[in-house]
Coordinates of C-alpha atoms and ligand atoms in Angstrom, one line a residue:
M1 CA -11.6 -15.8 -20.7
H2 CA -9.2 -14.0 -18.5
D3 CA -5.6 -13.0 -18.2
F4 CA -4.5 -15.0 -15.1
T5 CA -2.4 -17.8 -16.4
Y6 CA 0.6 -19.9 -15.3
K7 CA 4.0 -19.3 -16.9
N8 CA 6.7 -21.7 -15.8
G9 CA 4.7 -22.8 -12.9
E10 CA 4.0 -19.3 -11.6
L11 CA 0.7 -17.4 -11.8
Y12 CA 0.8 -14.2 -13.8
C13 CA -1.7 -11.4 -14.3
E14 CA -1.0 -10.4 -17.9
G15 CA 2.7 -9.8 -17.9
V16 CA 3.1 -9.4 -14.2
A17 CA 4.1 -12.1 -11.8
V18 CA 1.6 -12.2 -8.9
K19 CA 4.4 -13.1 -6.5
A20 CA 6.3 -9.9 -7.4
V21 CA 3.2 -7.8 -6.5
A22 CA 2.8 -9.7 -3.2
Q23 CA 6.4 -8.9 -2.3
R24 CA 5.9 -5.2 -2.9
V25 CA 2.4 -4.7 -1.6
G26 CA 2.0 -7.4 1.1
T27 CA -1.1 -9.5 1.5
P28 CA -4.0 -9.7 1.2
F29 CA -4.7 -7.7 -2.0
Y30 CA -7.0 -7.6 -5.0
L31 CA -5.3 -7.8 -8.4
Y32 CA -7.2 -6.8 -11.5
S33 CA -6.4 -7.2 -15.2
S34 CA -7.3 -4.2 -17.3
N35 CA -7.0 -6.3 -20.4
T36 CA -9.7 -8.7 -19.2
L37 CA -11.9 -5.9 -18.2
V38 CA -11.6 -4.1 -21.5
N39 CA -12.1 -7.4 -23.4
H40 CA -15.3 -8.2 -21.5
Y41 CA -16.6 -4.7 -22.1
R42 CA -15.9 -4.9 -25.8
A43 CA -17.6 -8.3 -26.0
F44 CA -20.8 -6.6 -24.8
E45 CA -20.3 -3.7 -27.1
S46 CA -19.8 -5.8 -30.2
A47 CA -22.6 -8.2 -29.3
F48 CA -25.1 -5.4 -29.1
A49 CA -23.6 -3.2 -31.8
G50 CA -26.5 -4.0 -34.2
A51 CA -29.0 -1.7 -32.4
P52 CA -28.9 1.4 -30.2
H53 CA -27.8 0.6 -26.7
I54 CA -26.0 2.0 -23.6
I55 CA -23.9 -0.3 -21.4
C56 CA -24.1 1.0 -17.8
F57 CA -21.6 -0.8 -15.6
A58 CA -23.1 -1.8 -12.3
V59 CA -20.8 0.2 -10.0
K60 CA -21.8 -1.8 -6.9
S61 CA -19.9 -4.8 -8.3
N62 CA -16.6 -2.9 -8.2
A63 CA -16.4 0.8 -7.4
N64 CA -12.7 1.3 -7.7
G65 CA -12.1 4.6 -9.5
A66 CA -9.3 3.3 -11.7
L67 CA -11.5 0.5 -13.0
L68 CA -14.4 2.9 -13.5
R69 CA -12.1 5.1 -15.5
V70 CA -11.0 2.2 -17.7
L71 CA -14.6 1.4 -18.5
G72 CA -15.6 5.1 -18.9
R73 CA -12.8 5.5 -21.5
E74 CA -14.3 2.6 -23.4
G75 CA -17.6 4.4 -23.5
A76 CA -19.4 2.8 -20.6
G77 CA -22.0 4.5 -18.6
A78 CA -22.9 3.6 -15.0
D79 CA -25.7 2.0 -13.1
I80 CA -25.7 3.5 -9.6
V81 CA -27.6 2.9 -6.4
S82 CA -26.5 5.7 -4.2
G83 CA -25.2 9.3 -4.0
G84 CA -21.8 7.7 -3.2
E85 CA -21.8 5.7 -6.4
L86 CA -22.8 8.8 -8.4
F87 CA -19.9 10.7 -6.9
R88 CA -17.5 7.9 -7.8
A89 CA -18.9 7.6 -11.4
L90 CA -18.6 11.3 -12.0
R91 CA -15.2 11.5 -10.5
A92 CA -14.1 8.7 -12.9
G93 CA -15.2 10.9 -15.8
I94 CA -18.3 8.9 -16.7
D95 CA -20.8 10.9 -18.7
P96 CA -23.9 11.8 -16.6
K97 CA -26.0 11.3 -19.8
K98 CA -25.2 7.6 -19.4
I99 CA -25.9 7.3 -15.7
V100 CA -29.0 5.4 -14.5
Y101 CA -30.0 5.4 -10.8
A102 CA -31.8 2.4 -9.2
G103 CA -32.4 1.3 -5.7
V104 CA -35.4 1.1 -3.4
G105 CA -34.3 3.7 -0.9
K106 CA -33.1 6.9 -2.5
R107 CA -32.9 9.7 0.0
R108 CA -34.0 13.2 -0.8
D109 CA -30.4 14.6 -0.9
E110 CA -29.4 11.8 -3.2
I111 CA -32.3 12.5 -5.6
E112 CA -31.3 16.2 -5.6
Y113 CA -27.7 15.4 -6.3
A114 CA -28.7 13.2 -9.3
L115 CA -31.1 15.9 -10.6
K116 CA -28.4 18.5 -10.3
M117 CA -26.0 16.4 -12.3
N118 CA -28.8 15.8 -14.9
I119 CA -28.4 12.0 -15.1
L120 CA -30.0 10.0 -17.9
M121 CA -32.8 8.6 -15.7
F122 CA -34.0 7.4 -12.3
N123 CA -35.1 3.7 -12.1
V124 CA -38.1 4.2 -9.8
E125 CA -39.1 1.4 -7.5
S126 CA -42.2 2.6 -5.7
G127 CA -45.1 5.0 -5.9
E128 CA -43.9 7.0 -3.0
E129 CA -40.5 7.3 -4.5
L130 CA -42.1 8.6 -7.7
Q131 CA -43.8 11.4 -5.7
A132 CA -40.6 12.2 -3.9
I133 CA -38.8 12.6 -7.2
D134 CA -41.5 14.8 -8.6
H135 CA -41.4 17.0 -5.5
A136 CA -37.6 17.3 -5.6
A137 CA -37.7 18.1 -9.3
K138 CA -40.3 20.8 -8.7
E139 CA -38.3 22.6 -6.1
M140 CA -35.2 22.5 -8.4
H141 CA -37.2 23.6 -11.4
A142 CA -36.0 20.5 -13.2
K143 CA -37.6 17.7 -15.0
A144 CA -36.7 14.2 -13.8
R145 CA -36.4 11.5 -16.5
I146 CA -37.7 8.2 -15.1
A147 CA -38.2 4.6 -15.8
L148 CA -40.3 2.4 -13.5
R149 CA -38.7 -0.8 -12.4
V150 CA -41.2 -3.5 -13.1
N151 CA -41.1 -6.9 -11.6
P152 CA -41.8 -9.5 -14.3
D153 CA -42.2 -12.4 -11.8
V154 CA -39.6 -14.6 -13.6
D155 CA -37.5 -17.1 -11.9
P156 CA -33.8 -16.4 -12.8
K157 CA -32.8 -19.8 -11.4
T158 CA -30.0 -18.4 -9.2
H159 CA -29.3 -18.2 -5.5
A160 CA -32.3 -16.9 -3.6
Y161 CA -30.3 -14.1 -2.1
I162 CA -29.4 -12.6 -5.5
S163 CA -32.7 -13.3 -7.3
T164 CA -34.7 -10.1 -7.6
G165 CA -37.4 -10.6 -10.3
L166 CA -39.8 -12.7 -8.2
K167 CA -42.9 -11.2 -6.6
E168 CA -41.6 -12.1 -3.1
N169 CA -38.6 -9.7 -3.6
K170 CA -38.6 -6.1 -2.4
F171 CA -37.7 -4.8 -5.9
G172 CA -39.8 -3.1 -8.5
I173 CA -43.5 -2.9 -9.1
P174 CA -45.5 -6.0 -10.1
I175 CA -46.0 -5.9 -13.8
E176 CA -49.8 -6.3 -13.6
R177 CA -50.0 -3.1 -11.6
A178 CA -47.4 -1.2 -13.5
L179 CA -49.9 0.5 -15.9
E180 CA -51.5 2.4 -13.0
Y181 CA -48.1 3.6 -11.9
Y182 CA -47.2 4.8 -15.4
Q183 CA -50.5 6.7 -15.6
T184 CA -49.7 8.4 -12.3
A185 CA -46.2 9.2 -13.5
K186 CA -47.5 10.6 -16.8
G187 CA -49.7 13.0 -14.8
L188 CA -46.8 14.4 -12.7
P189 CA -45.7 17.7 -14.0
N190 CA -42.0 17.4 -13.1
V191 CA -41.4 13.9 -14.3
E192 CA -40.8 12.7 -17.9
V193 CA -41.5 9.1 -18.4
V194 CA -38.8 7.7 -20.7
G195 CA -38.2 4.0 -19.9
V196 CA -39.0 0.7 -18.4
H197 CA -36.5 -1.0 -16.1
L198 CA -36.2 -4.6 -15.0
H199 CA -33.5 -6.7 -13.3
I200 CA -34.3 -10.2 -12.5
G201 CA -31.3 -11.4 -10.6
S202 CA -27.6 -12.0 -10.7
Q203 CA -25.3 -14.9 -11.7
I204 CA -27.9 -16.1 -14.3
T205 CA -26.4 -18.9 -16.4
E206 CA -29.2 -19.4 -18.9
V207 CA -30.7 -17.2 -21.6
Q208 CA -34.3 -18.3 -21.1
P209 CA -35.1 -16.2 -17.9
F210 CA -33.9 -13.1 -19.8
V211 CA -36.1 -14.0 -22.8
D212 CA -39.1 -14.6 -20.7
A213 CA -38.8 -11.4 -18.8
I214 CA -38.1 -9.3 -21.9
Q215 CA -41.0 -10.8 -23.7
R216 CA -43.3 -9.7 -20.9
V217 CA -41.8 -6.3 -20.8
V218 CA -41.9 -5.7 -24.5
G219 CA -45.6 -6.7 -24.4
F220 CA -46.1 -4.2 -21.6
V221 CA -44.4 -1.4 -23.6
Q222 CA -47.0 -2.1 -26.3
T223 CA -49.8 -1.8 -23.7
L224 CA -48.3 1.5 -22.6
K225 CA -48.2 2.8 -26.2
T226 CA -51.9 2.0 -26.6
A227 CA -52.5 4.0 -23.4
G228 CA -50.6 6.9 -25.0
I229 CA -47.3 6.5 -23.1
V230 CA -44.3 6.2 -25.3
I231 CA -41.2 4.5 -24.0
K232 CA -37.7 5.3 -25.4
Y233 CA -35.6 3.0 -23.3
I234 CA -35.9 -0.6 -22.2
N235 CA -33.4 -1.3 -19.4
I236 CA -32.9 -5.0 -18.9
G237 CA -30.6 -4.7 -15.9
G238 CA -27.6 -6.9 -15.4
G239 CA -27.3 -10.5 -14.2
L240 CA -25.4 -12.4 -16.8
G241 CA -23.4 -15.0 -14.9
I242 CA -19.7 -16.0 -15.1
T243 CA -17.8 -19.2 -14.6
Y244 CA -16.7 -19.7 -11.0
K245 CA -16.5 -23.5 -11.1
D246 CA -18.2 -25.4 -14.0
E247 CA -21.0 -23.0 -15.0
T248 CA -21.3 -22.4 -18.7
P249 CA -23.0 -19.0 -18.9
P250 CA -24.1 -17.6 -22.2
H251 CA -21.7 -15.3 -24.0
P252 CA -23.0 -11.7 -24.5
K253 CA -23.4 -12.7 -28.1
D254 CA -25.8 -15.5 -27.2
L255 CA -27.8 -13.1 -25.1
A256 CA -27.9 -10.5 -27.8
K257 CA -29.0 -13.1 -30.4
A258 CA -31.8 -14.3 -28.2
I259 CA -33.2 -10.9 -27.1
Q260 CA -32.5 -8.5 -29.9
P261 CA -35.2 -9.8 -32.2
I262 CA -37.7 -9.4 -29.3
L263 CA -36.5 -5.9 -28.5
R264 CA -36.4 -4.8 -32.1
Q265 CA -40.2 -4.8 -32.2
S266 CA -40.2 -2.1 -29.6
G267 CA -38.0 0.4 -31.4
C268 CA -36.5 1.3 -28.0
T269 CA -32.8 2.0 -27.1
L270 CA -31.6 -0.9 -25.0
V271 CA -29.9 -0.2 -21.7
L272 CA -27.8 -3.0 -20.0
E273 CA -26.4 -3.0 -16.5
P274 CA -23.8 -5.7 -16.3
G275 CA -21.5 -5.9 -13.3
R276 CA -20.2 -9.4 -12.6
A277 CA -19.9 -10.3 -16.3
L278 CA -17.5 -7.4 -16.9
V279 CA -15.4 -7.5 -13.7
G280 CA -15.9 -10.8 -12.0
N281 CA -13.2 -12.8 -13.7
A282 CA -11.0 -9.7 -14.2
G283 CA -9.9 -9.8 -10.5
I284 CA -8.4 -12.2 -7.9
L285 CA -7.8 -11.9 -4.2
V286 CA -4.2 -12.9 -3.2
T287 CA -3.7 -14.2 0.3
R288 CA -0.9 -15.9 2.2
A289 CA -1.1 -19.1 4.1
L290 CA -0.5 -18.6 7.8
Y291 CA -1.1 -21.9 9.7
H292 CA -2.3 -25.4 9.5
K293 CA -4.6 -26.9 12.0
D294 CA -6.2 -30.3 12.5
S295 CA -9.2 -30.7 14.7
G296 CA -9.4 -34.4 14.3
E297 CA -12.6 -33.9 12.3
K298 CA -11.2 -31.5 9.8
K299 CA -8.1 -30.0 8.5
F300 CA -7.9 -26.2 8.3
L301 CA -5.7 -24.0 6.3
I302 CA -5.7 -20.5 7.9
V303 CA -4.9 -17.7 5.5
D304 CA -4.6 -13.9 6.0
A305 CA -7.7 -13.0 4.0
G306 CA -11.1 -13.4 5.6
M307 CA -14.8 -12.8 5.2
N308 CA -14.1 -9.1 5.8
D309 CA -12.2 -9.1 2.5
L310 CA -14.4 -11.5 0.5
I311 CA -17.8 -12.2 2.0
R312 CA -19.3 -14.2 -0.9
P313 CA -18.5 -17.7 0.4
S314 CA -19.8 -16.9 3.9
L315 CA -22.9 -15.1 2.7
Y316 CA -24.0 -17.1 -0.3
E317 CA -21.9 -20.3 0.1
A318 CA -20.4 -19.1 -3.1
Y319 CA -17.7 -21.2 -4.7
H320 CA -14.4 -19.5 -5.6
E321 CA -11.6 -21.5 -7.1
I322 CA -8.4 -21.3 -5.1
K323 CA -5.1 -21.7 -6.8
P324 CA -1.5 -21.7 -5.6
V325 CA 0.5 -18.7 -6.9
V326 CA 3.5 -21.0 -7.4
E327 CA 2.5 -24.5 -8.6
A328 CA 3.5 -27.3 -6.2
D329 CA 6.1 -29.8 -7.2
S330 CA 4.4 -32.7 -5.5
A331 CA 1.1 -34.3 -6.6
V332 CA -0.1 -34.8 -3.0
R333 CA -3.5 -33.2 -2.4
T334 CA -5.3 -32.7 0.8
T335 CA -8.9 -31.7 1.6
V336 CA -9.1 -28.6 3.8
D337 CA -11.3 -25.8 4.9
V338 CA -9.6 -22.6 3.9
V339 CA -10.5 -20.1 6.6
G340 CA -9.7 -16.6 7.5
P341 CA -8.6 -14.9 10.7
I342 CA -12.0 -13.5 11.6
C343 CA -13.6 -14.6 14.9
E344 CA -16.7 -16.2 13.3
S345 CA -17.3 -19.8 12.4
G346 CA -18.8 -18.6 9.2
D347 CA -15.4 -17.1 8.1
F348 CA -14.3 -19.3 5.3
L349 CA -13.1 -18.9 1.7
A350 CA -13.6 -22.6 0.8
K351 CA -15.0 -25.7 2.5
D352 CA -13.8 -29.3 2.0
R353 CA -11.5 -28.2 -0.8
E354 CA -8.9 -30.4 -2.3
L355 CA -5.7 -28.4 -2.7
P356 CA -2.2 -29.2 -3.5
E357 CA 0.2 -29.1 -0.6
V358 CA 0.4 -25.6 0.8
N359 CA 3.2 -24.6 3.1
Q360 CA 3.3 -21.7 5.6
G361 CA 4.0 -18.5 3.8
D362 CA 2.8 -19.8 0.4
L363 CA 0.6 -17.4 -1.7
L364 CA -2.9 -18.4 -2.8
A365 CA -5.1 -16.8 -5.4
V366 CA -8.8 -16.7 -4.9
M367 CA -10.2 -16.6 -8.4
G368 CA -13.2 -14.7 -9.8
A369 CA -13.0 -12.1 -7.0
G370 CA -13.3 -9.0 -9.1
A371 CA -17.1 -8.5 -8.6
Y372 CA -18.6 -8.1 -5.2
G373 CA -15.2 -8.6 -3.6
F374 CA -13.6 -5.4 -2.5
S375 CA -16.9 -3.6 -2.9
M376 CA -18.5 -5.7 -0.1
S377 CA -15.5 -5.8 2.1
S378 CA -15.5 -4.3 5.6
N379 CA -13.4 -3.5 8.6
Y380 CA -14.8 -6.2 10.8
N381 CA -12.4 -7.2 13.5
S382 CA -10.7 -3.9 12.9
R383 CA -8.9 -5.2 9.9
P384 CA -7.7 -2.6 7.4
R385 CA -9.2 -3.2 4.0
A386 CA -6.9 -4.8 1.4
A387 CA -5.0 -3.0 -1.3
E388 CA -6.2 -3.0 -4.9
V389 CA -3.7 -3.3 -7.7
L390 CA -4.4 -2.8 -11.4
V391 CA -2.2 -4.5 -14.1
K392 CA -1.8 -3.4 -17.7
G393 CA 0.6 -5.4 -19.7
N394 CA 3.9 -5.6 -17.9
E395 CA 3.1 -2.8 -15.4
Y396 CA 1.1 -2.7 -12.3
F397 CA -0.1 0.2 -10.1
V398 CA -1.6 0.3 -6.6
V399 CA -5.0 1.9 -7.4
R400 CA -6.0 1.8 -3.7
E401 CA -3.6 1.7 -0.9
R402 CA -4.0 -0.8 1.9
E403 CA -5.8 0.9 4.7
T404 CA -3.8 1.9 7.8
Y405 CA -4.6 1.7 11.5
D406 CA -5.2 5.4 11.4
D407 CA -7.8 4.9 8.6
L408 CA -9.7 2.6 11.0
T409 CA -10.3 5.4 13.5
K410 CA -10.9 8.1 10.9
G411 CA -13.8 10.3 12.0
E412 CA -13.9 9.0 15.5
K413 CA -14.0 11.7 18.2
L414 CA -14.0 11.8 22.0
P415 CA -16.5 13.9 24.0
R416 CA -15.0 16.3 26.5
W417 CA -15.9 14.1 29.4
L418 CA -13.7 11.3 28.1
I419 CA -10.6 13.4 27.5
G420 CA -7.7 13.4 30.0
Ligands
LLP1 N1 -28.7 -3.8 -12.0 C1 -29.4 -3.8 -10.9 C2 -30.6 -3.1 -10.7 C3 -28.9 -4.7 -9.8 O1 -29.5 -4.8 -8.7 C4 -27.7 -5.4 -10.0 C5 -27.1 -6.2 -9.0 C6 -27.0 -5.2 -11.3 C7 -27.6 -4.4 -12.3 C8 -25.8 -5.9 -11.6 O2 -25.9 -7.3 -11.6 P1 -24.8 -8.3 -12.2 O3 -24.6 -8.0 -13.6 O4 -23.5 -7.9 -11.4 O5 -25.2 -9.6 -11.9 N2 -23.6 -9.4 -4.0 C9 -24.1 -10.5 -4.8 C10 -24.7 -9.9 -6.1 C11 -25.8 -8.9 -5.8 C12 -26.3 -8.2 -7.0 C13 -27.1 -7.0 -6.7 N3 -27.7 -6.4 -7.9 C14 -23.0 -11.4 -5.2 O6 -21.9 -11.3 -4.7 O7 -23.2 -12.4 -5.9

């Protein structure tokens, strides 16, 4: 469910007309509904209320400070993968006791920063990283709480680029070898083993891959116990899918119902790291139609948002529904490629899409753009990144200004021999 609906033929976000925002802010821009975001978060909270749990929002899906603050106020923690995300999460007031830090390439300065902030735990992805964390903690006279990310070798049945729980992926430690790693970790003086982490992939639309993976991990936690290693947290990562087109992903309640009985045996606190399921359908990208073009082979609709704003279609052939902001009067529909202004053939938002008649200057909404939208955007072709706007009820606020041309050259300097 989301709060982007038509009223009298015009698209609204909660009580705000999308067109009105476009007139004030210009295009393209991201528009988020705080109500949708909060409802999605609460759906997770109530689904898992029956047992101890922490919901750590995957900051990579949307790092905007206002959205992080909305979630933080609801009680969310954060799943981070860089020093930058730690900075953002703390700045948004998220409790470091609810921050977990994953990623295969943590730098020493990032590890030190996280130790200094005393985050809940590191999700460690390799033996060498484990040693690096131990060394850093020693120098800082700290103890690093850690979980090892195990790879349960389960097929999440999603796009290959966003599947992470198979052996061929770079993530985690193969579950068959994980016991050795845990024994090593236990022997390290500056590390405290507290958890097991897994994340099998993203945009998962069935419960079964989660059940399979969690069953393997709960079995492994039992093995650890026998070996004298007691685990307090089982972190099942993120990955719950959303509806982009016609997918019918499980509701958090369905997920909870399927996995809680398995987890209960372990007596551990559950950590979840949802990103897309919280924010994906809480945001849209609003763009304006610029030109029509007909190559003889194909009809193109050129709009003012491109792959630099939303890369998912280009990168994963991802489907995003495109809707007119003002519904068309005529029933005429044409099949077009919706393309952006970037100088790449791969710059498209939709291919062979049947759309109602779109005139030059019309506004279009690219749906389901709240997750991995702005956070993956870039300045390619020297395009300033889009504005981000947050709606609450009948009000909206620009929570990130559109970048300016000066922003594009921020930090650039000339050597003396090029001046004058
Ligand atoms: N935890 C870990 C360790 C992760 O690697 C990820 C996502 C998440 C949690 C959150 O997953 P979610 O609940 O959002 O599925 N850019 C791609 C998705 C990449 C996901 C990377 N990891 C996309 O646009 O589909």
